[in-house]
Short mmCIF file of C-alpha atoms in Angstrom, two decimals:
data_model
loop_
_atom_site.label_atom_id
_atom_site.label_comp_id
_atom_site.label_asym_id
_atom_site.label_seq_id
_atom_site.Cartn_x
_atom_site.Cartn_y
_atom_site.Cartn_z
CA UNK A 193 24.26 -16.57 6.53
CA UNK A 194 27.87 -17.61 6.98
CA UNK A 195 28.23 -15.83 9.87
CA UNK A 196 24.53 -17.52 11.45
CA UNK A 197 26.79 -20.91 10.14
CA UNK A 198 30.03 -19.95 11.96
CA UNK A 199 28.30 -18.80 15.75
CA UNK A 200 26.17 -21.90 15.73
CA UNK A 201 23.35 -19.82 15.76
CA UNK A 202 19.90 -21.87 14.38
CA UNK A 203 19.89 -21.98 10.70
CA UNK A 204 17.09 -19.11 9.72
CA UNK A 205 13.72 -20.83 8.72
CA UNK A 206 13.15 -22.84 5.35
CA UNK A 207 11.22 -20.08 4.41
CA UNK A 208 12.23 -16.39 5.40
CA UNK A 209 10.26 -13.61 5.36
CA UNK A 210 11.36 -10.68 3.65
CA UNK A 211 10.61 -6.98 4.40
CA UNK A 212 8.99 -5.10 2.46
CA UNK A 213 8.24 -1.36 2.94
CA UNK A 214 5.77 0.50 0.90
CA UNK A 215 6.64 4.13 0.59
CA UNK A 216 4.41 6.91 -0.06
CA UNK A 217 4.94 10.33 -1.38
CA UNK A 218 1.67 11.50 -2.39
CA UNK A 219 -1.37 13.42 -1.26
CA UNK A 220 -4.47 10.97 -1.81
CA UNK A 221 -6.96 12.25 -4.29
CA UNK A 222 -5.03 14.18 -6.92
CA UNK A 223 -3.47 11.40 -8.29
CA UNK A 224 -4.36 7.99 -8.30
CA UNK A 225 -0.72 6.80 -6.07
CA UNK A 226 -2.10 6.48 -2.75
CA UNK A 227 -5.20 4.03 -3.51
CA UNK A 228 -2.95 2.25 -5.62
CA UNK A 229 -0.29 1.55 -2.74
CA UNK A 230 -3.11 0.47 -0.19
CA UNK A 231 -4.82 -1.87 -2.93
CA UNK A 232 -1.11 -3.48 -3.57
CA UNK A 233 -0.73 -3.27 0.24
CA UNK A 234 -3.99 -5.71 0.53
CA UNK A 235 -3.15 -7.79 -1.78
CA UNK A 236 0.27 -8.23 -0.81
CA UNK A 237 -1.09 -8.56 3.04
CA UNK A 238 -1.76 -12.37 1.91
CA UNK A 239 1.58 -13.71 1.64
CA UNK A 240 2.57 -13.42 5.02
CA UNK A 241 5.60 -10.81 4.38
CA UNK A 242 7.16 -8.71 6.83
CA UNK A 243 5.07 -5.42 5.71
CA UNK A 244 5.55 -1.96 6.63
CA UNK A 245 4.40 1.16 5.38
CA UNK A 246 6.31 4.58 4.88
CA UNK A 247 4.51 8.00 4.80
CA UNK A 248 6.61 10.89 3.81
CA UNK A 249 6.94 14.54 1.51
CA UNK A 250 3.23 14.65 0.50
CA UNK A 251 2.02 11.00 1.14
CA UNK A 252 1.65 12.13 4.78
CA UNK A 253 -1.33 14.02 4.09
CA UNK A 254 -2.85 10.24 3.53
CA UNK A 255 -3.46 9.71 7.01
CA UNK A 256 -5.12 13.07 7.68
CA UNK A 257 -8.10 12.74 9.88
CA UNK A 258 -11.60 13.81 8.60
CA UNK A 259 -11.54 13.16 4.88
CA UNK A 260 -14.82 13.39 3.62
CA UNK A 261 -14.64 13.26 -0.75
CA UNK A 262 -18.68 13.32 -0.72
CA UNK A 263 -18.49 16.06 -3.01
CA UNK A 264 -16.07 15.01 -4.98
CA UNK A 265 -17.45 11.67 -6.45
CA UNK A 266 -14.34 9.71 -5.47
CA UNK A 267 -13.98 7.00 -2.70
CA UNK A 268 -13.18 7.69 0.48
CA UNK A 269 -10.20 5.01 1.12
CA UNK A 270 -9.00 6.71 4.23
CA UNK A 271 -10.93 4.26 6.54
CA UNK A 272 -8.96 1.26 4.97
CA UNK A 273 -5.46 2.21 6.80
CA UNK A 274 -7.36 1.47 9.70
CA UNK A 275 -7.90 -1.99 8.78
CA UNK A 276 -4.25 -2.73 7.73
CA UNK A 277 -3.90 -4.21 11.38
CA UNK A 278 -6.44 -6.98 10.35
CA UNK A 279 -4.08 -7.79 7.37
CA UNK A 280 -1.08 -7.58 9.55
CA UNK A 281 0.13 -4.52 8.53
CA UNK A 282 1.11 -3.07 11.96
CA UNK A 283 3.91 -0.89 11.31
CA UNK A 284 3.23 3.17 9.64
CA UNK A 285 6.00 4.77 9.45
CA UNK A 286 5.16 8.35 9.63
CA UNK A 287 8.34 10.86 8.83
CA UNK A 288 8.35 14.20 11.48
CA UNK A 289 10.16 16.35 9.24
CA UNK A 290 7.36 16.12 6.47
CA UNK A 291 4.55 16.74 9.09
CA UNK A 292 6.08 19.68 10.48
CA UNK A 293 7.13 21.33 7.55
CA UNK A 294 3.20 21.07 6.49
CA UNK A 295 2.17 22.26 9.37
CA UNK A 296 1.01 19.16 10.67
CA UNK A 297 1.34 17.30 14.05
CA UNK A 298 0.64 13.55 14.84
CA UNK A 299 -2.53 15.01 16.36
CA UNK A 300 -3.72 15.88 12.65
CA UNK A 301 -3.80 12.33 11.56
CA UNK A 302 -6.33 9.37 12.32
CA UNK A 303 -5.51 7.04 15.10
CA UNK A 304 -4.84 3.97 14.04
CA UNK A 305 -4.47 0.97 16.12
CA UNK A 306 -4.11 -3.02 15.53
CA UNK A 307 -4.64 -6.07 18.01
CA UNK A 308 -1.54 -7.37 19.58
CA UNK A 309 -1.76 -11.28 19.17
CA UNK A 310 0.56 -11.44 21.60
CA UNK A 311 -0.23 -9.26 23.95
CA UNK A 312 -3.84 -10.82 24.74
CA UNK A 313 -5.13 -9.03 21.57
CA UNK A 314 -4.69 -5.50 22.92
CA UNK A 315 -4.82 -2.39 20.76
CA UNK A 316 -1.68 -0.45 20.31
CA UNK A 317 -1.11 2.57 17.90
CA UNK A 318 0.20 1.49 14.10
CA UNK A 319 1.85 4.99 13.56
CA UNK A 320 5.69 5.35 14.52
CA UNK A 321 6.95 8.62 14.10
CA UNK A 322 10.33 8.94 12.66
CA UNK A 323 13.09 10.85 11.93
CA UNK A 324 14.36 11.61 8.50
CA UNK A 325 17.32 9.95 9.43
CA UNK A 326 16.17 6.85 11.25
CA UNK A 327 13.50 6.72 8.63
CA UNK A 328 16.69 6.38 5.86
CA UNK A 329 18.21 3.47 8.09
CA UNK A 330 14.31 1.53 7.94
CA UNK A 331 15.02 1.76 3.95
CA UNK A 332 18.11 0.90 4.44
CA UNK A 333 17.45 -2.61 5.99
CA UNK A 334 14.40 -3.26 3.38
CA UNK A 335 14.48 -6.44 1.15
CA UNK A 336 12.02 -4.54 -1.20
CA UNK A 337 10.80 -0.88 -1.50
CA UNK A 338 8.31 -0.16 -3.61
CA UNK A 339 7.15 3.13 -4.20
CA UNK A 340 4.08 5.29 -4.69
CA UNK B 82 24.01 -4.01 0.90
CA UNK B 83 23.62 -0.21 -0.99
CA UNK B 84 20.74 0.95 -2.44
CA UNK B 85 20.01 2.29 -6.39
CA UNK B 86 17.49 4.88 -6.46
CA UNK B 87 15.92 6.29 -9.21
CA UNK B 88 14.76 10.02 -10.03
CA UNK B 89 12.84 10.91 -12.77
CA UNK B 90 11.24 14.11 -12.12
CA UNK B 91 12.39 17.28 -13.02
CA UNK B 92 14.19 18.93 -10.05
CA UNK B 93 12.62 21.95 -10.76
CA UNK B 94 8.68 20.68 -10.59
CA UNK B 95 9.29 17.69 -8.02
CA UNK B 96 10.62 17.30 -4.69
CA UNK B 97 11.62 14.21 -5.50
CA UNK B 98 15.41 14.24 -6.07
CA UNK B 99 15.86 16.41 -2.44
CA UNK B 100 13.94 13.83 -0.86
CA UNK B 101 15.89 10.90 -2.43
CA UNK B 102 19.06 13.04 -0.97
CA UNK B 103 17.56 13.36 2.21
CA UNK B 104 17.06 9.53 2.61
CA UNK B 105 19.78 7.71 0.32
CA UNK B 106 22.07 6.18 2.93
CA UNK B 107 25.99 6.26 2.31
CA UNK B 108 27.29 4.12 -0.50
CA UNK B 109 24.24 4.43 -2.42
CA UNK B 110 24.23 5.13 -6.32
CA UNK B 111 21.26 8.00 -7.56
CA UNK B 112 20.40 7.49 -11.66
CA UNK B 113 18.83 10.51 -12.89
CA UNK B 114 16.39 9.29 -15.61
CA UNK B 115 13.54 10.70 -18.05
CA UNK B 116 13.21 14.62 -16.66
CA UNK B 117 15.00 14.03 -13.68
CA UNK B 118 18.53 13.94 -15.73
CA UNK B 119 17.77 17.63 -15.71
CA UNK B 120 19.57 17.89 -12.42
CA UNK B 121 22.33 16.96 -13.61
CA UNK B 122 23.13 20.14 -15.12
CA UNK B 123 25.58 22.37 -14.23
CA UNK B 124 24.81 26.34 -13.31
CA UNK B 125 20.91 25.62 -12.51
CA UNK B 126 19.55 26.66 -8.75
CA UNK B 127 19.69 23.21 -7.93
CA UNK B 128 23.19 22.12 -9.09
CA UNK B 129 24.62 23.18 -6.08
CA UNK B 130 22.48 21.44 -4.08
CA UNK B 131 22.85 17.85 -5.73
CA UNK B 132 26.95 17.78 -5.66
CA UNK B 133 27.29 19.58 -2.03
CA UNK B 134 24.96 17.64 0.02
CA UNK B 135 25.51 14.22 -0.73
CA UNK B 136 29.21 13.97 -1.53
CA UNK B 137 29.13 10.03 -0.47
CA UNK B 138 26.51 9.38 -3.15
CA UNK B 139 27.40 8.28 -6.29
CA UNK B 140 25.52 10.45 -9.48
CA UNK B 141 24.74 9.04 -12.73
CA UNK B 142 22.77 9.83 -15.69
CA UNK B 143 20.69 8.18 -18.49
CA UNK B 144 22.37 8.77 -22.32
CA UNK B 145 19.29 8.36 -23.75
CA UNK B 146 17.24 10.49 -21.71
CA UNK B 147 20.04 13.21 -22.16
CA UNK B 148 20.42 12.66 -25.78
CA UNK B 149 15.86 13.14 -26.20
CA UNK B 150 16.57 16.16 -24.70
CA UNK B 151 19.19 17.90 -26.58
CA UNK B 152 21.05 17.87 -23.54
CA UNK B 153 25.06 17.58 -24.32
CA UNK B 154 27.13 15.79 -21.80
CA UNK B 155 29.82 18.76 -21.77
CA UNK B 156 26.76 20.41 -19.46
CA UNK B 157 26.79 18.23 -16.94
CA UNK B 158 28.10 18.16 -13.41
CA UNK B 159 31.74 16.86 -13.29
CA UNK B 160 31.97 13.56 -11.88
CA UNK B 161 28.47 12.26 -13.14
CA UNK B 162 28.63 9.64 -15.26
CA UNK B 163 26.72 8.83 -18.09
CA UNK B 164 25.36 5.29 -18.36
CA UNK B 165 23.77 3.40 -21.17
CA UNK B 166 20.41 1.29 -21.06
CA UNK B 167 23.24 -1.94 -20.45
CA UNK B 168 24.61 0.51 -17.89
CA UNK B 169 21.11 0.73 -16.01
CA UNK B 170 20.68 -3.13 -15.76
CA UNK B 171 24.54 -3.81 -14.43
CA UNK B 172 23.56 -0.72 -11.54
CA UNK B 173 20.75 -2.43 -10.78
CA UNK B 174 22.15 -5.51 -10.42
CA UNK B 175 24.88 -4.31 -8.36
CA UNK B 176 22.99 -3.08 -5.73
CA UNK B 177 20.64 -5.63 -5.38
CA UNK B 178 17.76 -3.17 -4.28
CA UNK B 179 15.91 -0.49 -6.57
CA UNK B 180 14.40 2.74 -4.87
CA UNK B 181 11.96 4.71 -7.23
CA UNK B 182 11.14 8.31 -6.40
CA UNK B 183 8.11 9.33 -8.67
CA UNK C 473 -26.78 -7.87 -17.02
CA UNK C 474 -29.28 -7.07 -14.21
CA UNK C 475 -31.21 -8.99 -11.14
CA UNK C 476 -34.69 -8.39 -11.37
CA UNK C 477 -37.02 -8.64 -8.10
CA UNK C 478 -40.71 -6.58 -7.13
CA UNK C 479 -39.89 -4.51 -10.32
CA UNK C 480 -36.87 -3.30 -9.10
CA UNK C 481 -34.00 -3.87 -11.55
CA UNK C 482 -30.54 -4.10 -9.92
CA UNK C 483 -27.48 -4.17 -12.68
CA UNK C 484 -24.55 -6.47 -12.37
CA UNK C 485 -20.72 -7.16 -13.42
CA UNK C 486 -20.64 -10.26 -15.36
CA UNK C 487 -19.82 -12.35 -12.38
CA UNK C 488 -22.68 -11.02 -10.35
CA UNK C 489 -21.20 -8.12 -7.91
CA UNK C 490 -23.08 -5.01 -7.97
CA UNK C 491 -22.33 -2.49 -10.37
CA UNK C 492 -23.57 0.28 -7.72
CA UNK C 493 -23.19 -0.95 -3.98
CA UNK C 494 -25.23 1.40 -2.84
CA UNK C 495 -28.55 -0.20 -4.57
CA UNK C 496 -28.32 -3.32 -2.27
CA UNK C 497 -30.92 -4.24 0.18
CA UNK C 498 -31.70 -7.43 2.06
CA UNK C 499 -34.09 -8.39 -0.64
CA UNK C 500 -31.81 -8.25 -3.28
CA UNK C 501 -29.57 -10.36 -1.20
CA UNK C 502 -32.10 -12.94 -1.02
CA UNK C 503 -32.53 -12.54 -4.84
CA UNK C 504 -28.57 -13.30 -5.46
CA UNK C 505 -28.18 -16.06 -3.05
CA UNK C 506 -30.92 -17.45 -5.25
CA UNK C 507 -28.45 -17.71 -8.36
CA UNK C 508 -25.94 -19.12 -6.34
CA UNK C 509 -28.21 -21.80 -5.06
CA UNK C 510 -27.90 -20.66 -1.47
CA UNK C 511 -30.73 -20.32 1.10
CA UNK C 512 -30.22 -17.49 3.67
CA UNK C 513 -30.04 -18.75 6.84
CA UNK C 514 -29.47 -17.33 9.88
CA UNK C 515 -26.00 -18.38 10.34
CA UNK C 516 -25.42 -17.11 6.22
CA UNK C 517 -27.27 -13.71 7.57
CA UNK C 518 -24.62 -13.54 10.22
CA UNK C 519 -21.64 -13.92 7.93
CA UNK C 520 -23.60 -11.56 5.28
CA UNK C 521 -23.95 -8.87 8.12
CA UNK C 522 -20.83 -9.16 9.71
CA UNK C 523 -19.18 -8.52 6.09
CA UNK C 524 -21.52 -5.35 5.33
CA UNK C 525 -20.78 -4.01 8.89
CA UNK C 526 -17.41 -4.07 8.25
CA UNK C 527 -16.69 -2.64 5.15
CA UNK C 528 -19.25 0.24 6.18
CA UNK C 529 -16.49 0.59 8.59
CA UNK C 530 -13.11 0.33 6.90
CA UNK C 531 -14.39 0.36 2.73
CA UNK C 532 -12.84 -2.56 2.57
CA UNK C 533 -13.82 -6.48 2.94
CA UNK C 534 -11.79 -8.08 6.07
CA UNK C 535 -9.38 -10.30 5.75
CA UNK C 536 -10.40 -14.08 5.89
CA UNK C 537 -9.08 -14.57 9.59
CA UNK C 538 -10.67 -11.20 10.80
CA UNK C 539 -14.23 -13.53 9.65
CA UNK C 540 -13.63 -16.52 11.52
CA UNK C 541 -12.74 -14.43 14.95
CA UNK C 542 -15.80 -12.55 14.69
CA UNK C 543 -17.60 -15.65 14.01
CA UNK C 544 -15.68 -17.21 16.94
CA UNK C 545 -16.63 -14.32 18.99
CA UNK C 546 -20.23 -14.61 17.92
CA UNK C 547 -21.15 -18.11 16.96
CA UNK C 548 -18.12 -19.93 19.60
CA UNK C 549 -15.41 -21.54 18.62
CA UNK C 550 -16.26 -24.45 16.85
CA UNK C 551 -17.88 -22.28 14.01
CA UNK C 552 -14.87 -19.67 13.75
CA UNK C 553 -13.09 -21.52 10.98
CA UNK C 554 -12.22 -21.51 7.18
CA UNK C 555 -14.33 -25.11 7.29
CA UNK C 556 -17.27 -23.47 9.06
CA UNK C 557 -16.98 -21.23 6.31
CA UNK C 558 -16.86 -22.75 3.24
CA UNK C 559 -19.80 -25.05 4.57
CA UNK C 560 -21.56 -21.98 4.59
CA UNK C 561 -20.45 -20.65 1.42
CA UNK C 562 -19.10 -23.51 -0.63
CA UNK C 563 -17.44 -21.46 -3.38
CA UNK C 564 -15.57 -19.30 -0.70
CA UNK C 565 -16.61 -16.66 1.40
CA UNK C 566 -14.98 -13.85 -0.31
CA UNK C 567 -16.68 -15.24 -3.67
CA UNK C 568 -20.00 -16.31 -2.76
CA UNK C 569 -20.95 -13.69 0.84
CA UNK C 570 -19.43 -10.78 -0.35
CA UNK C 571 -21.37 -11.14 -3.45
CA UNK C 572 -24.52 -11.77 -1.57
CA UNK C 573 -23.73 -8.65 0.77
CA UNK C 574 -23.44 -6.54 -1.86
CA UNK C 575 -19.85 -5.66 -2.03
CA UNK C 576 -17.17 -5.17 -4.17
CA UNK C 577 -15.34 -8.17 -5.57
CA UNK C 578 -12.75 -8.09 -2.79
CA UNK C 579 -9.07 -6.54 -3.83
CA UNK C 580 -6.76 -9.78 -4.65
CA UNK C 581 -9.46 -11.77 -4.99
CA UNK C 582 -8.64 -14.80 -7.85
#
């Protein structure tokens, strides 16, 4: 802020957004973590924050494509994180290291796309992958993690 | 601005302490709470792991949670300190932002 | 706490969302618009549809704003709105046309 004050640089809006970054660490249907994050992530959707979501260790087996729990009488919420675009959740953060050590590769996960507003309402992908160590400088410039 | 993070799984049933390493930035401060202030002991498998890899992270560890345990602080780590509950709230404070890994 | 139409009885959450979503059917719809004092039009059908479609897709209800572009898309622009909307549905869309499609109370939802 003093800085912004001393370069003459516009004074940042009334009210700023803050970042917030959801991280998740858990496989989806053996504990109740993941459908917890994405309900808090919906909820939190409508106060126009600066959200993004984190998937790493276990929580990147979240976003694996195919889940079908008809047989085991729980919800299939797996759908939903392709929605997060409508709620302007554009960002999934998706670490390499964890997929790779579970065998996994991007092509083992849902696409997931949202509509650029400003890009004539194109689709482009949600999921980033990441680094381990560029995903530790994303935490690092978080207002708010909060984790699952 | 640095980061607190939190552990407080066991190191030896979670991954979550080597995955707070792996991702705690320099400058940051790691409180080992509940089961996770079992890493803080010295001569276990993963003692060696906690003090070599992240020598610009700052350990400590929560009394009480030591104390439940039976754990005395003559077996921890040198160089970890042991906080109070007051202890907890002035880290947190400090570092302005709270990382949990469950 | 149940609706009851053609012998069929449907239960119900005390504010009127279906205990099993799976149990609706455009009847029933007709039946709950009923105890909110709203006739099904076609324009109500078209928010009432888009909303099922949707969360067939995704599990989840859409966001307000993803509502009034399909509307917009649908209906033109002049209907694509919260105002359209709430004509529509005067106790809010989320309360009154998700509870008429047969969803889940949506997830923030106050």
């Amino acid at each position: 802020m003093a800085e912004a004050a001393k370069s003459g640089a516009a004074p940042a809006p009334a009210k700023a957004k803050k970042k917030f970054l959801y991280v998740n660490r858990k496989a989806p249907y053996g504990t109740i973590y993941a459908l917890e994050s994405l309900e808090v992530v919906l909820i939190a959707a409508a106060f126009e924050q600066e959200v993004s979501l984190a998937f790493l260790d276990d929580g990147v087996f979240q976003l694996s494509k195919g889940q079908d729990t008809a047989g085991i009488g729980m919800k299939c919420f797996a759908p939903t994180y392709r929605a997060l675009g409508d709620f302007g959740v554009t960002k999934l953060y998706v670490e390499k290291e964890a997929l790779s050590e579970r065998g996994l590769t991007v092509e083992d996960l849902q696409q997931v796309t949202y509509e650029d507003e400003n890009d004539g309402f194109k689709a482009k992908p949600s999921i980033v992958l990441i680094d381990r160590a560029a995903l530790a400088k994303v935490m690092a410039e978080q207002d708010v993690i909060l984790s699952f | 601005m640095s980061m607190l993070h939190t552990v407080n799984k066991s190191p030896f049933e979670s991954n979550g302490l080597r995955s707070c390493l792996a991702h705690a930035s320099k400058g940051d401060t790691v409180l080992l709470i509940e089961d996770g202030v079992y890493a803080a002991l010295k001569g276990t498998a993963v003692s060696g792991d906690l003090w070599r890899c992240r020598i610009d992270v700052k350990f400590c560890v929560l009394g009480a949670d030591l104390a439940a345990r039976g754990l005395d602080k003559g077996r921890l780590i040198d160089g970890i300190r042991v906080v109070d509950y007051g202890g907890f709230v002035d880290l947190v404070t400090e570092h302005g932002r709270t990382q949990a890994w469950l | 706490m149940a609706y009851q139409y053609n012998g069929h009885t449907i239960e119900h959450d005390e504010e009127g969302y279906l205990t099993d979503i799976s149990l609706w059917s455009p009847e029933l719809a007709l039946e709950i618009a009923k105890g909110e004092n709203i006739e099904m039009t076609e324009e109500r059908w078209e928010v009432v549809n888009f909303l099922r479609s949707y969360y067939d897709e995704y599990q989840v209800a859409p966001a307000i704003r993803v509502l009034t572009k399909a509307l917009a898309k649908s209906m033109g622009p002049a209907k694509g709105n919260n105002d359209y909307l709430y004509e529509l549905f005067p106790y809010g869309p989320a309360k009154q046309a998700c509870k008429i499609a047969g969803l889940p109370k949506p997830t923030g939802c106050v």
